[in-house]
């Protein structure tokens, strides 16, 4: 009996020690917990780290300027190793509240677990002056930079390096994934640019400045804004002035984001006799935009079909 007891003790100890080693190994290879402010950054984080737990605070059907710091969001941020946001003041109305209430020290500093995409690229439309009368403008530039594929490349490299710094044991994985993503993405850019050639030179009226990066990339002109001031809904007076202005212009269509009210865009497009186009603002904005590649493909194909009457 004593021999059996000693054997059981030794075997139990051996198994227990192996379990400790296994637990340590699992912990060393633990995935990052990523809190993304918008769906586009959740999608990019997933590309670079497929095994990570990634949570998006918003959907493509929400205005990312206006987010309520709900308890659920606070809880998610409290557990995060990395917070990825657009920056350029897009989340200034709600992100600081989440940071403060979460009490998570890891996501307070831009040098550690807080990553702003706008910190790694040049933004457009920087405001010369701001104030209550200027509307919802961003002094640091247009924050909707996820709609420029070249900027996405730069951001993906910076984000992979941040992940590598936070999780050195998996640094090679993040860098290899970024390299593979960059190769695929560059090939997609060439395909998209060829497909979008018929869109060059079109004149569109837009809602807010959501799609400025996309339109600049594709060579599309913005000849009017449905908002009298950034963040201010279109009024009857403003729409009437846009209509009058557009009489002397060649307007090819009116565009707005999937989360925006279509009423003003509908009225103006009918008056002008041009297409009214709802575009997905981010990943998940329609059934085709299930990831970043799908988002760009959907944007281009929607514009081709609706505005030019063709597709590729």
PDB file of C-alpha atoms in Angstrom:
ATOM      1  CA  UNK A   1       0.000   0.000   0.000  1.00  0.00           C
ATOM      2  CA  UNK A   2       2.861   2.363   0.844  1.00  0.00           C
ATOM      3  CA  UNK A   3       4.500   1.676  -2.535  1.00  0.00           C
ATOM      4  CA  UNK A   4       1.230   2.389  -4.319  1.00  0.00           C
ATOM      5  CA  UNK A   5       0.733   5.568  -2.315  1.00  0.00           C
ATOM      6  CA  UNK A   6       4.235   6.786  -3.153  1.00  0.00           C
ATOM      7  CA  UNK A   7       3.648   6.035  -6.833  1.00  0.00           C
ATOM      8  CA  UNK A   8       0.367   7.941  -6.793  1.00  0.00           C
ATOM      9  CA  UNK A   9       2.068  10.882  -5.062  1.00  0.00           C
ATOM     10  CA  UNK A  10       4.932  10.953  -7.566  1.00  0.00           C
ATOM     11  CA  UNK A  11       2.591  10.619 -10.530  1.00  0.00           C
ATOM     12  CA  UNK A  12       0.273  13.334  -9.213  1.00  0.00           C
ATOM     13  CA  UNK A  13       3.234  15.636  -8.615  1.00  0.00           C
ATOM     14  CA  UNK A  14       4.568  14.985 -12.110  1.00  0.00           C
ATOM     15  CA  UNK A  15       1.210  15.699 -13.720  1.00  0.00           C
ATOM     16  CA  UNK A  16       0.750  18.792 -11.574  1.00  0.00           C
ATOM     17  CA  UNK A  17       4.158  20.107 -12.586  1.00  0.00           C
ATOM     18  CA  UNK A  18       3.356  19.445 -16.260  1.00  0.00           C
ATOM     19  CA  UNK A  19       0.075  21.311 -15.866  1.00  0.00           C
ATOM     20  CA  UNK A  20       1.920  24.279 -14.399  1.00  0.00           C
ATOM     21  CA  UNK A  21       4.373  24.252 -17.315  1.00  0.00           C
ATOM     22  CA  UNK A  22       1.488  23.995 -19.809  1.00  0.00           C
ATOM     23  CA  UNK A  23      -0.357  26.867 -18.142  1.00  0.00           C
ATOM     24  CA  UNK A  24       2.788  28.955 -18.267  1.00  0.00           C
ATOM     25  CA  UNK A  25       3.252  28.146 -21.950  1.00  0.00           C
ATOM     26  CA  UNK A  26      -0.343  29.082 -22.739  1.00  0.00           C
ATOM     27  CA  UNK A  27       0.027  32.308 -20.814  1.00  0.00           C
ATOM     28  CA  UNK A  28       3.228  33.158 -22.697  1.00  0.00           C
ATOM     29  CA  UNK A  29       1.395  32.644 -25.994  1.00  0.00           C
ATOM     30  CA  UNK A  30      -1.775  34.418 -24.890  1.00  0.00           C
ATOM     31  CA  UNK A  31      -3.451  36.532 -27.544  1.00  0.00           C
ATOM     32  CA  UNK A  32      -3.798  40.269 -27.199  1.00  0.00           C
ATOM     33  CA  UNK A  33      -7.142  41.684 -26.159  1.00  0.00           C
ATOM     34  CA  UNK A  34      -7.842  44.517 -28.587  1.00  0.00           C
ATOM     35  CA  UNK A  35     -10.463  47.225 -28.103  1.00  0.00           C
ATOM     36  CA  UNK A  36     -11.114  48.935 -31.464  1.00  0.00           C
ATOM     37  CA  UNK A  37     -12.999  52.207 -31.559  1.00  0.00           C
ATOM     38  CA  UNK A  38     -14.311  51.560 -35.084  1.00  0.00           C
ATOM     39  CA  UNK A  39     -14.948  48.402 -37.169  1.00  0.00           C
ATOM     40  CA  UNK A  40     -12.177  49.196 -39.672  1.00  0.00           C
ATOM     41  CA  UNK A  41      -9.528  48.985 -36.959  1.00  0.00           C
ATOM     42  CA  UNK A  42     -11.052  45.821 -35.546  1.00  0.00           C
ATOM     43  CA  UNK A  43     -10.763  44.293 -39.024  1.00  0.00           C
ATOM     44  CA  UNK A  44      -7.149  45.427 -39.410  1.00  0.00           C
ATOM     45  CA  UNK A  45      -6.203  44.123 -35.963  1.00  0.00           C
ATOM     46  CA  UNK A  46      -7.736  40.755 -36.867  1.00  0.00           C
ATOM     47  CA  UNK A  47      -5.672  40.656 -40.073  1.00  0.00           C
ATOM     48  CA  UNK A  48      -2.468  41.168 -38.116  1.00  0.00           C
ATOM     49  CA  UNK A  49      -3.369  38.946 -35.185  1.00  0.00           C
ATOM     50  CA  UNK A  50      -6.063  36.399 -36.128  1.00  0.00           C
ATOM     51  CA  UNK A  51      -5.928  34.696 -32.723  1.00  0.00           C
ATOM     52  CA  UNK A  52      -6.452  37.877 -30.746  1.00  0.00           C
ATOM     53  CA  UNK A  53      -9.737  38.705 -29.060  1.00  0.00           C
ATOM     54  CA  UNK A  54     -10.890  41.832 -30.922  1.00  0.00           C
ATOM     55  CA  UNK A  55     -13.875  43.955 -29.934  1.00  0.00           C
ATOM     56  CA  UNK A  56     -15.317  46.909 -31.863  1.00  0.00           C
ATOM     57  CA  UNK A  57     -16.950  49.653 -29.800  1.00  0.00           C
ATOM     58  CA  UNK A  58     -19.077  50.824 -32.736  1.00  0.00           C
ATOM     59  CA  UNK A  59     -20.661  49.512 -35.919  1.00  0.00           C
ATOM     60  CA  UNK A  60     -20.826  50.937 -39.431  1.00  0.00           C
ATOM     61  CA  UNK A  61     -24.392  51.999 -38.658  1.00  0.00           C
ATOM     62  CA  UNK A  62     -23.256  54.362 -35.905  1.00  0.00           C
ATOM     63  CA  UNK A  63     -21.823  57.856 -36.051  1.00  0.00           C
ATOM     64  CA  UNK A  64     -18.341  57.422 -34.541  1.00  0.00           C
ATOM     65  CA  UNK A  65     -18.439  61.032 -33.345  1.00  0.00           C
ATOM     66  CA  UNK A  66     -21.377  60.250 -31.078  1.00  0.00           C
ATOM     67  CA  UNK A  67     -20.918  57.249 -28.788  1.00  0.00           C
ATOM     68  CA  UNK A  68     -22.312  56.740 -25.298  1.00  0.00           C
ATOM     69  CA  UNK A  69     -19.698  55.431 -22.804  1.00  0.00           C
ATOM     70  CA  UNK A  70     -21.899  52.565 -21.658  1.00  0.00           C
ATOM     71  CA  UNK A  71     -20.910  50.184 -18.830  1.00  0.00           C
ATOM     72  CA  UNK A  72     -20.344  47.406 -21.362  1.00  0.00           C
ATOM     73  CA  UNK A  73     -17.740  49.500 -23.194  1.00  0.00           C
ATOM     74  CA  UNK A  74     -16.054  50.391 -19.915  1.00  0.00           C
ATOM     75  CA  UNK A  75     -15.835  46.701 -19.030  1.00  0.00           C
ATOM     76  CA  UNK A  76     -14.309  45.820 -22.404  1.00  0.00           C
ATOM     77  CA  UNK A  77     -11.711  48.587 -22.125  1.00  0.00           C
ATOM     78  CA  UNK A  78     -10.837  47.510 -18.587  1.00  0.00           C
ATOM     79  CA  UNK A  79      -9.703  44.139 -19.972  1.00  0.00           C
ATOM     80  CA  UNK A  80      -7.899  45.466 -23.065  1.00  0.00           C
ATOM     81  CA  UNK A  81      -4.183  45.208 -23.751  1.00  0.00           C
ATOM     82  CA  UNK A  82      -4.453  47.544 -26.739  1.00  0.00           C
ATOM     83  CA  UNK A  83      -6.906  50.241 -27.804  1.00  0.00           C
ATOM     84  CA  UNK A  84      -6.907  51.114 -31.522  1.00  0.00           C
ATOM     85  CA  UNK A  85      -8.726  54.251 -32.692  1.00  0.00           C
ATOM     86  CA  UNK A  86      -8.741  56.689 -35.608  1.00  0.00           C
ATOM     87  CA  UNK A  87      -7.543  59.646 -33.575  1.00  0.00           C
ATOM     88  CA  UNK A  88      -7.468  63.196 -34.981  1.00  0.00           C
ATOM     89  CA  UNK A  89     -10.118  63.981 -32.350  1.00  0.00           C
ATOM     90  CA  UNK A  90     -12.762  61.674 -33.848  1.00  0.00           C
ATOM     91  CA  UNK A  91     -13.333  59.986 -30.481  1.00  0.00           C
ATOM     92  CA  UNK A  92     -12.585  63.003 -28.299  1.00  0.00           C
ATOM     93  CA  UNK A  93     -16.176  63.174 -27.025  1.00  0.00           C
ATOM     94  CA  UNK A  94     -16.232  59.678 -25.520  1.00  0.00           C
ATOM     95  CA  UNK A  95     -12.867  57.882 -25.476  1.00  0.00           C
ATOM     96  CA  UNK A  96     -11.359  59.832 -22.535  1.00  0.00           C
ATOM     97  CA  UNK A  97     -14.389  58.948 -20.405  1.00  0.00           C
ATOM     98  CA  UNK A  98     -13.887  55.247 -21.141  1.00  0.00           C
ATOM     99  CA  UNK A  99     -10.197  55.487 -20.337  1.00  0.00           C
ATOM    100  CA  UNK A 100     -10.848  57.189 -17.029  1.00  0.00           C
ATOM    101  CA  UNK A 101     -13.685  54.940 -15.891  1.00  0.00           C
ATOM    102  CA  UNK A 102     -11.990  51.718 -16.978  1.00  0.00           C
ATOM    103  CA  UNK A 103      -8.996  52.389 -14.739  1.00  0.00           C
ATOM    104  CA  UNK A 104      -6.831  50.416 -17.177  1.00  0.00           C
ATOM    105  CA  UNK A 105      -3.320  51.869 -16.950  1.00  0.00           C
ATOM    106  CA  UNK A 106      -2.154  49.909 -19.993  1.00  0.00           C
ATOM    107  CA  UNK A 107      -4.281  51.964 -22.419  1.00  0.00           C
ATOM    108  CA  UNK A 108      -3.636  55.485 -21.187  1.00  0.00           C
ATOM    109  CA  UNK A 109      -0.424  56.269 -23.085  1.00  0.00           C
ATOM    110  CA  UNK A 110       0.205  56.592 -26.828  1.00  0.00           C
ATOM    111  CA  UNK A 111       3.586  54.968 -26.186  1.00  0.00           C
ATOM    112  CA  UNK A 112       2.026  51.826 -24.742  1.00  0.00           C
ATOM    113  CA  UNK A 113      -1.466  50.431 -25.233  1.00  0.00           C
ATOM    114  CA  UNK A 114      -3.170  53.424 -26.883  1.00  0.00           C
ATOM    115  CA  UNK A 115      -2.815  53.537 -30.681  1.00  0.00           C
ATOM    116  CA  UNK A 116      -4.159  56.368 -32.836  1.00  0.00           C
ATOM    117  CA  UNK A 117      -4.010  55.637 -36.569  1.00  0.00           C
ATOM    118  CA  UNK A 118      -3.795  59.350 -37.406  1.00  0.00           C
ATOM    119  CA  UNK A 119      -0.453  59.558 -35.584  1.00  0.00           C
ATOM    120  CA  UNK A 120       1.209  57.545 -38.364  1.00  0.00           C
ATOM    121  CA  UNK A 121      -0.061  59.242 -41.536  1.00  0.00           C
ATOM    122  CA  UNK A 122      -0.576  62.729 -42.907  1.00  0.00           C
ATOM    123  CA  UNK A 123      -4.182  63.873 -42.575  1.00  0.00           C
ATOM    124  CA  UNK A 124      -6.061  66.131 -44.993  1.00  0.00           C
ATOM    125  CA  UNK A 125      -8.464  69.036 -44.416  1.00  0.00           C
ATOM    126  CA  UNK A 126      -6.675  70.403 -41.367  1.00  0.00           C
ATOM    127  CA  UNK A 127      -8.676  73.273 -39.882  1.00  0.00           C
ATOM    128  CA  UNK A 128      -7.066  76.702 -39.788  1.00  0.00           C
ATOM    129  CA  UNK A 129      -9.441  77.817 -37.060  1.00  0.00           C
ATOM    130  CA  UNK A 130     -11.904  76.107 -34.750  1.00  0.00           C
ATOM    131  CA  UNK A 131     -14.646  77.258 -32.428  1.00  0.00           C
ATOM    132  CA  UNK A 132     -18.360  76.941 -31.672  1.00  0.00           C
ATOM    133  CA  UNK A 133     -19.321  78.674 -34.913  1.00  0.00           C
ATOM    134  CA  UNK A 134     -17.117  76.472 -37.115  1.00  0.00           C
ATOM    135  CA  UNK A 135     -19.152  73.307 -36.636  1.00  0.00           C
ATOM    136  CA  UNK A 136     -17.866  69.787 -36.034  1.00  0.00           C
ATOM    137  CA  UNK A 137     -14.390  70.157 -37.552  1.00  0.00           C
ATOM    138  CA  UNK A 138     -11.126  68.564 -36.490  1.00  0.00           C
ATOM    139  CA  UNK A 139      -8.074  70.708 -35.932  1.00  0.00           C
ATOM    140  CA  UNK A 140      -5.818  67.693 -36.541  1.00  0.00           C
ATOM    141  CA  UNK A 141      -7.412  66.962 -39.910  1.00  0.00           C
ATOM    142  CA  UNK A 142     -10.010  64.634 -41.360  1.00  0.00           C
ATOM    143  CA  UNK A 143     -10.118  61.483 -39.175  1.00  0.00           C
ATOM    144  CA  UNK A 144     -11.824  59.200 -41.724  1.00  0.00           C
ATOM    145  CA  UNK A 145      -8.452  58.090 -43.069  1.00  0.00           C
ATOM    146  CA  UNK A 146      -9.324  54.408 -43.285  1.00  0.00           C
ATOM    147  CA  UNK A 147     -10.716  55.084 -46.758  1.00  0.00           C
ATOM    148  CA  UNK A 148      -7.289  55.667 -48.299  1.00  0.00           C
ATOM    149  CA  UNK A 149      -5.683  52.281 -49.047  1.00  0.00           C
ATOM    150  CA  UNK A 150      -2.143  53.688 -49.065  1.00  0.00           C
ATOM    151  CA  UNK A 151      -2.592  55.091 -45.589  1.00  0.00           C
ATOM    152  CA  UNK A 152      -3.934  51.706 -44.492  1.00  0.00           C
ATOM    153  CA  UNK A 153      -0.591  50.188 -45.517  1.00  0.00           C
ATOM    154  CA  UNK A 154       1.365  52.631 -43.350  1.00  0.00           C
ATOM    155  CA  UNK A 155      -0.997  52.160 -40.431  1.00  0.00           C
ATOM    156  CA  UNK A 156      -0.836  48.365 -40.666  1.00  0.00           C
ATOM    157  CA  UNK A 157       2.945  48.458 -40.343  1.00  0.00           C
ATOM    158  CA  UNK A 158       2.808  50.766 -37.326  1.00  0.00           C
ATOM    159  CA  UNK A 159       0.100  48.674 -35.669  1.00  0.00           C
ATOM    160  CA  UNK A 160       2.037  45.439 -36.182  1.00  0.00           C
ATOM    161  CA  UNK A 161       5.062  47.031 -34.526  1.00  0.00           C
ATOM    162  CA  UNK A 162       2.947  48.156 -31.587  1.00  0.00           C
ATOM    163  CA  UNK A 163       1.597  44.622 -31.187  1.00  0.00           C
ATOM    164  CA  UNK A 164       5.143  43.281 -31.345  1.00  0.00           C
ATOM    165  CA  UNK A 165       6.236  45.679 -28.605  1.00  0.00           C
ATOM    166  CA  UNK A 166       3.350  44.678 -26.370  1.00  0.00           C
ATOM    167  CA  UNK A 167       3.797  40.960 -27.018  1.00  0.00           C
ATOM    168  CA  UNK A 168       7.504  40.350 -27.828  1.00  0.00           C
ATOM    169  CA  UNK A 169       7.099  36.560 -27.742  1.00  0.00           C
ATOM    170  CA  UNK A 170       4.853  36.768 -30.821  1.00  0.00           C
ATOM    171  CA  UNK A 171       6.628  39.683 -32.531  1.00  0.00           C
ATOM    172  CA  UNK A 172       7.613  37.638 -35.584  1.00  0.00           C
ATOM    173  CA  UNK A 173       4.027  36.490 -36.075  1.00  0.00           C
ATOM    174  CA  UNK A 174       2.694  40.047 -36.167  1.00  0.00           C
ATOM    175  CA  UNK A 175       5.408  41.191 -38.561  1.00  0.00           C
ATOM    176  CA  UNK A 176       4.964  38.211 -40.861  1.00  0.00           C
ATOM    177  CA  UNK A 177       1.195  38.705 -40.911  1.00  0.00           C
ATOM    178  CA  UNK A 178       1.658  42.380 -41.752  1.00  0.00           C
ATOM    179  CA  UNK A 179       4.030  41.530 -44.593  1.00  0.00           C
ATOM    180  CA  UNK A 180       1.537  39.046 -46.042  1.00  0.00           C
ATOM    181  CA  UNK A 181      -1.299  41.542 -45.634  1.00  0.00           C
ATOM    182  CA  UNK A 182       0.753  44.276 -47.351  1.00  0.00           C
ATOM    183  CA  UNK A 183       1.436  42.018 -50.351  1.00  0.00           C
ATOM    184  CA  UNK A 184      -2.238  41.151 -50.741  1.00  0.00           C
ATOM    185  CA  UNK A 185      -3.327  44.737 -50.147  1.00  0.00           C
ATOM    186  CA  UNK A 186      -0.919  46.197 -52.716  1.00  0.00           C
ATOM    187  CA  UNK A 187      -2.226  43.761 -55.328  1.00  0.00           C
ATOM    188  CA  UNK A 188      -5.795  44.786 -54.437  1.00  0.00           C
ATOM    189  CA  UNK A 189      -4.948  48.478 -54.827  1.00  0.00           C
ATOM    190  CA  UNK A 190      -3.815  47.850 -58.397  1.00  0.00           C
ATOM    191  CA  UNK A 191      -7.044  45.968 -59.147  1.00  0.00           C
ATOM    192  CA  UNK A 192      -9.242  48.635 -57.553  1.00  0.00           C
ATOM    193  CA  UNK A 193      -7.533  51.491 -59.369  1.00  0.00           C
ATOM    194  CA  UNK A 194      -8.057  49.761 -62.694  1.00  0.00           C
ATOM    195  CA  UNK A 195     -11.709  49.061 -61.919  1.00  0.00           C
ATOM    196  CA  UNK A 196     -12.333  52.630 -60.762  1.00  0.00           C
ATOM    197  CA  UNK A 197     -10.958  54.393 -63.855  1.00  0.00           C
ATOM    198  CA  UNK A 198     -14.500  55.270 -65.120  1.00  0.00           C
ATOM    199  CA  UNK A 199     -15.075  57.212 -61.873  1.00  0.00           C
ATOM    200  CA  UNK A 200     -12.316  59.762 -62.483  1.00  0.00           C
ATOM    201  CA  UNK A 201     -13.597  63.287 -62.991  1.00  0.00           C
ATOM    202  CA  UNK A 202     -17.102  62.652 -61.625  1.00  0.00           C
ATOM    203  CA  UNK A 203     -18.733  65.498 -59.680  1.00  0.00           C
ATOM    204  CA  UNK A 204     -20.502  64.435 -56.501  1.00  0.00           C
ATOM    205  CA  UNK A 205     -22.289  66.182 -53.662  1.00  0.00           C
ATOM    206  CA  UNK A 206     -21.377  64.539 -50.367  1.00  0.00           C
ATOM    207  CA  UNK A 207     -22.723  64.443 -46.827  1.00  0.00           C
ATOM    208  CA  UNK A 208     -20.068  65.618 -44.341  1.00  0.00           C
ATOM    209  CA  UNK A 209     -16.423  64.875 -45.240  1.00  0.00           C
ATOM    210  CA  UNK A 210     -16.640  61.142 -44.557  1.00  0.00           C
ATOM    211  CA  UNK A 211     -15.467  60.060 -47.988  1.00  0.00           C
ATOM    212  CA  UNK A 212     -12.874  62.735 -48.788  1.00  0.00           C
ATOM    213  CA  UNK A 213      -9.951  60.308 -48.656  1.00  0.00           C
ATOM    214  CA  UNK A 214     -11.753  57.852 -50.931  1.00  0.00           C
ATOM    215  CA  UNK A 215     -12.801  60.525 -53.430  1.00  0.00           C
ATOM    216  CA  UNK A 216      -9.326  62.068 -53.513  1.00  0.00           C
ATOM    217  CA  UNK A 217      -7.786  58.672 -54.179  1.00  0.00           C
ATOM    218  CA  UNK A 218     -10.209  57.876 -57.001  1.00  0.00           C
ATOM    219  CA  UNK A 219      -9.988  61.318 -58.616  1.00  0.00           C
ATOM    220  CA  UNK A 220     -13.620  62.231 -57.911  1.00  0.00           C
ATOM    221  CA  UNK A 221     -14.565  65.875 -57.345  1.00  0.00           C
ATOM    222  CA  UNK A 222     -16.681  67.073 -54.434  1.00  0.00           C
ATOM    223  CA  UNK A 223     -18.745  70.029 -55.673  1.00  0.00           C
ATOM    224  CA  UNK A 224     -21.001  70.499 -52.648  1.00  0.00           C
ATOM    225  CA  UNK A 225     -21.670  69.423 -49.074  1.00  0.00           C
ATOM    226  CA  UNK A 226     -25.109  68.582 -47.752  1.00  0.00           C
ATOM    227  CA  UNK A 227     -24.086  70.014 -44.388  1.00  0.00           C
ATOM    228  CA  UNK A 228     -24.040  73.812 -44.075  1.00  0.00           C
ATOM    229  CA  UNK A 229     -21.317  73.302 -41.442  1.00  0.00           C
ATOM    230  CA  UNK A 230     -19.575  70.072 -40.405  1.00  0.00           C
ATOM    231  CA  UNK A 231     -21.857  68.122 -38.084  1.00  0.00           C
ATOM    232  CA  UNK A 232     -24.894  70.338 -38.779  1.00  0.00           C
ATOM    233  CA  UNK A 233     -27.783  68.526 -40.558  1.00  0.00           C
ATOM    234  CA  UNK A 234     -28.891  69.972 -43.913  1.00  0.00           C
ATOM    235  CA  UNK A 235     -31.535  72.667 -43.573  1.00  0.00           C
ATOM    236  CA  UNK A 236     -34.161  73.545 -46.181  1.00  0.00           C
ATOM    237  CA  UNK A 237     -32.393  76.824 -46.846  1.00  0.00           C
ATOM    238  CA  UNK A 238     -29.039  75.142 -47.373  1.00  0.00           C
ATOM    239  CA  UNK A 239     -30.514  72.492 -49.656  1.00  0.00           C
ATOM    240  CA  UNK A 240     -32.197  75.202 -51.731  1.00  0.00           C
ATOM    241  CA  UNK A 241     -28.883  77.030 -52.113  1.00  0.00           C
ATOM    242  CA  UNK A 242     -27.166  73.787 -53.118  1.00  0.00           C
ATOM    243  CA  UNK A 243     -29.850  73.181 -55.717  1.00  0.00           C
ATOM    244  CA  UNK A 244     -29.415  76.661 -57.148  1.00  0.00           C
ATOM    245  CA  UNK A 245     -25.630  76.314 -57.209  1.00  0.00           C
ATOM    246  CA  UNK A 246     -25.862  72.920 -58.880  1.00  0.00           C
ATOM    247  CA  UNK A 247     -27.914  74.249 -61.804  1.00  0.00           C
ATOM    248  CA  UNK A 248     -24.709  75.581 -63.367  1.00  0.00           C
ATOM    249  CA  UNK A 249     -22.667  72.467 -62.573  1.00  0.00           C
ATOM    250  CA  UNK A 250     -22.508  68.968 -63.925  1.00  0.00           C
ATOM    251  CA  UNK A 251     -23.500  66.913 -60.869  1.00  0.00           C
ATOM    252  CA  UNK A 252     -23.306  63.136 -61.283  1.00  0.00           C
ATOM    253  CA  UNK A 253     -24.676  61.995 -57.934  1.00  0.00           C
ATOM    254  CA  UNK A 254     -25.249  62.558 -54.228  1.00  0.00           C
ATOM    255  CA  UNK A 255     -23.570  60.309 -51.663  1.00  0.00           C
ATOM    256  CA  UNK A 256     -24.063  59.734 -47.950  1.00  0.00           C
ATOM    257  CA  UNK A 257     -22.873  57.230 -45.338  1.00  0.00           C
ATOM    258  CA  UNK A 258     -24.890  54.233 -44.200  1.00  0.00           C
ATOM    259  CA  UNK A 259     -25.530  55.753 -40.758  1.00  0.00           C
ATOM    260  CA  UNK A 260     -26.670  59.176 -41.996  1.00  0.00           C
ATOM    261  CA  UNK A 261     -30.208  60.439 -42.542  1.00  0.00           C
ATOM    262  CA  UNK A 262     -31.019  60.124 -46.254  1.00  0.00           C
ATOM    263  CA  UNK A 263     -33.848  62.664 -46.325  1.00  0.00           C
ATOM    264  CA  UNK A 264     -31.835  65.682 -47.530  1.00  0.00           C
ATOM    265  CA  UNK A 265     -29.879  63.578 -50.014  1.00  0.00           C
ATOM    266  CA  UNK A 266     -33.112  62.088 -51.395  1.00  0.00           C
ATOM    267  CA  UNK A 267     -34.683  65.511 -51.897  1.00  0.00           C
ATOM    268  CA  UNK A 268     -31.672  67.003 -53.641  1.00  0.00           C
ATOM    269  CA  UNK A 269     -31.011  64.018 -55.891  1.00  0.00           C
ATOM    270  CA  UNK A 270     -34.637  64.002 -57.084  1.00  0.00           C
ATOM    271  CA  UNK A 271     -34.541  67.704 -57.801  1.00  0.00           C
ATOM    272  CA  UNK A 272     -31.302  67.316 -59.753  1.00  0.00           C
ATOM    273  CA  UNK A 273     -32.347  64.088 -61.442  1.00  0.00           C
ATOM    274  CA  UNK A 274     -29.173  62.260 -60.366  1.00  0.00           C
ATOM    275  CA  UNK A 275     -28.566  59.044 -58.401  1.00  0.00           C
ATOM    276  CA  UNK A 276     -28.612  59.072 -54.615  1.00  0.00           C
ATOM    277  CA  UNK A 277     -26.010  56.637 -53.305  1.00  0.00           C
ATOM    278  CA  UNK A 278     -25.770  55.127 -49.830  1.00  0.00           C
ATOM    279  CA  UNK A 279     -22.202  53.986 -49.204  1.00  0.00           C
ATOM    280  CA  UNK A 280     -20.896  51.764 -46.386  1.00  0.00           C
ATOM    281  CA  UNK A 281     -18.795  53.888 -44.067  1.00  0.00           C
ATOM    282  CA  UNK A 282     -16.938  50.964 -42.575  1.00  0.00           C
ATOM    283  CA  UNK A 283     -16.680  47.201 -42.381  1.00  0.00           C
ATOM    284  CA  UNK A 284     -20.166  45.766 -41.927  1.00  0.00           C
ATOM    285  CA  UNK A 285     -21.911  48.710 -43.602  1.00  0.00           C
ATOM    286  CA  UNK A 286     -23.588  46.333 -46.049  1.00  0.00           C
ATOM    287  CA  UNK A 287     -23.602  42.615 -46.801  1.00  0.00           C
ATOM    288  CA  UNK A 288     -20.527  42.824 -49.042  1.00  0.00           C
ATOM    289  CA  UNK A 289     -18.254  44.759 -46.675  1.00  0.00           C
ATOM    290  CA  UNK A 290     -17.449  41.926 -44.304  1.00  0.00           C
ATOM    291  CA  UNK A 291     -13.762  42.902 -44.100  1.00  0.00           C
ATOM    292  CA  UNK A 292     -11.485  45.694 -45.346  1.00  0.00           C
ATOM    293  CA  UNK A 293     -11.126  44.170 -48.804  1.00  0.00           C
ATOM    294  CA  UNK A 294     -14.889  43.758 -49.072  1.00  0.00           C
ATOM    295  CA  UNK A 295     -15.426  47.351 -47.917  1.00  0.00           C
ATOM    296  CA  UNK A 296     -13.274  48.847 -50.661  1.00  0.00           C
ATOM    297  CA  UNK A 297     -14.686  46.522 -53.297  1.00  0.00           C
ATOM    298  CA  UNK A 298     -18.237  47.410 -52.276  1.00  0.00           C
ATOM    299  CA  UNK A 299     -17.550  51.164 -52.334  1.00  0.00           C
ATOM    300  CA  UNK A 300     -16.121  51.048 -55.842  1.00  0.00           C
ATOM    301  CA  UNK A 301     -18.724  48.686 -57.264  1.00  0.00           C
ATOM    302  CA  UNK A 302     -21.598  50.661 -55.740  1.00  0.00           C
ATOM    303  CA  UNK A 303     -20.325  53.898 -57.277  1.00  0.00           C
ATOM    304  CA  UNK A 304     -19.767  52.215 -60.643  1.00  0.00           C
ATOM    305  CA  UNK A 305     -23.226  50.658 -60.764  1.00  0.00           C
ATOM    306  CA  UNK A 306     -25.181  53.582 -59.372  1.00  0.00           C
ATOM    307  CA  UNK A 307     -23.421  56.592 -60.816  1.00  0.00           C
ATOM    308  CA  UNK A 308     -21.954  55.356 -64.095  1.00  0.00           C
ATOM    309  CA  UNK A 309     -24.332  52.461 -64.722  1.00  0.00           C
ATOM    310  CA  UNK A 310     -21.446  50.033 -65.202  1.00  0.00           C
ATOM    311  CA  UNK A 311     -19.430  47.558 -63.149  1.00  0.00           C
ATOM    312  CA  UNK A 312     -16.357  45.430 -63.458  1.00  0.00           C
TER     313      UNK A 312
END
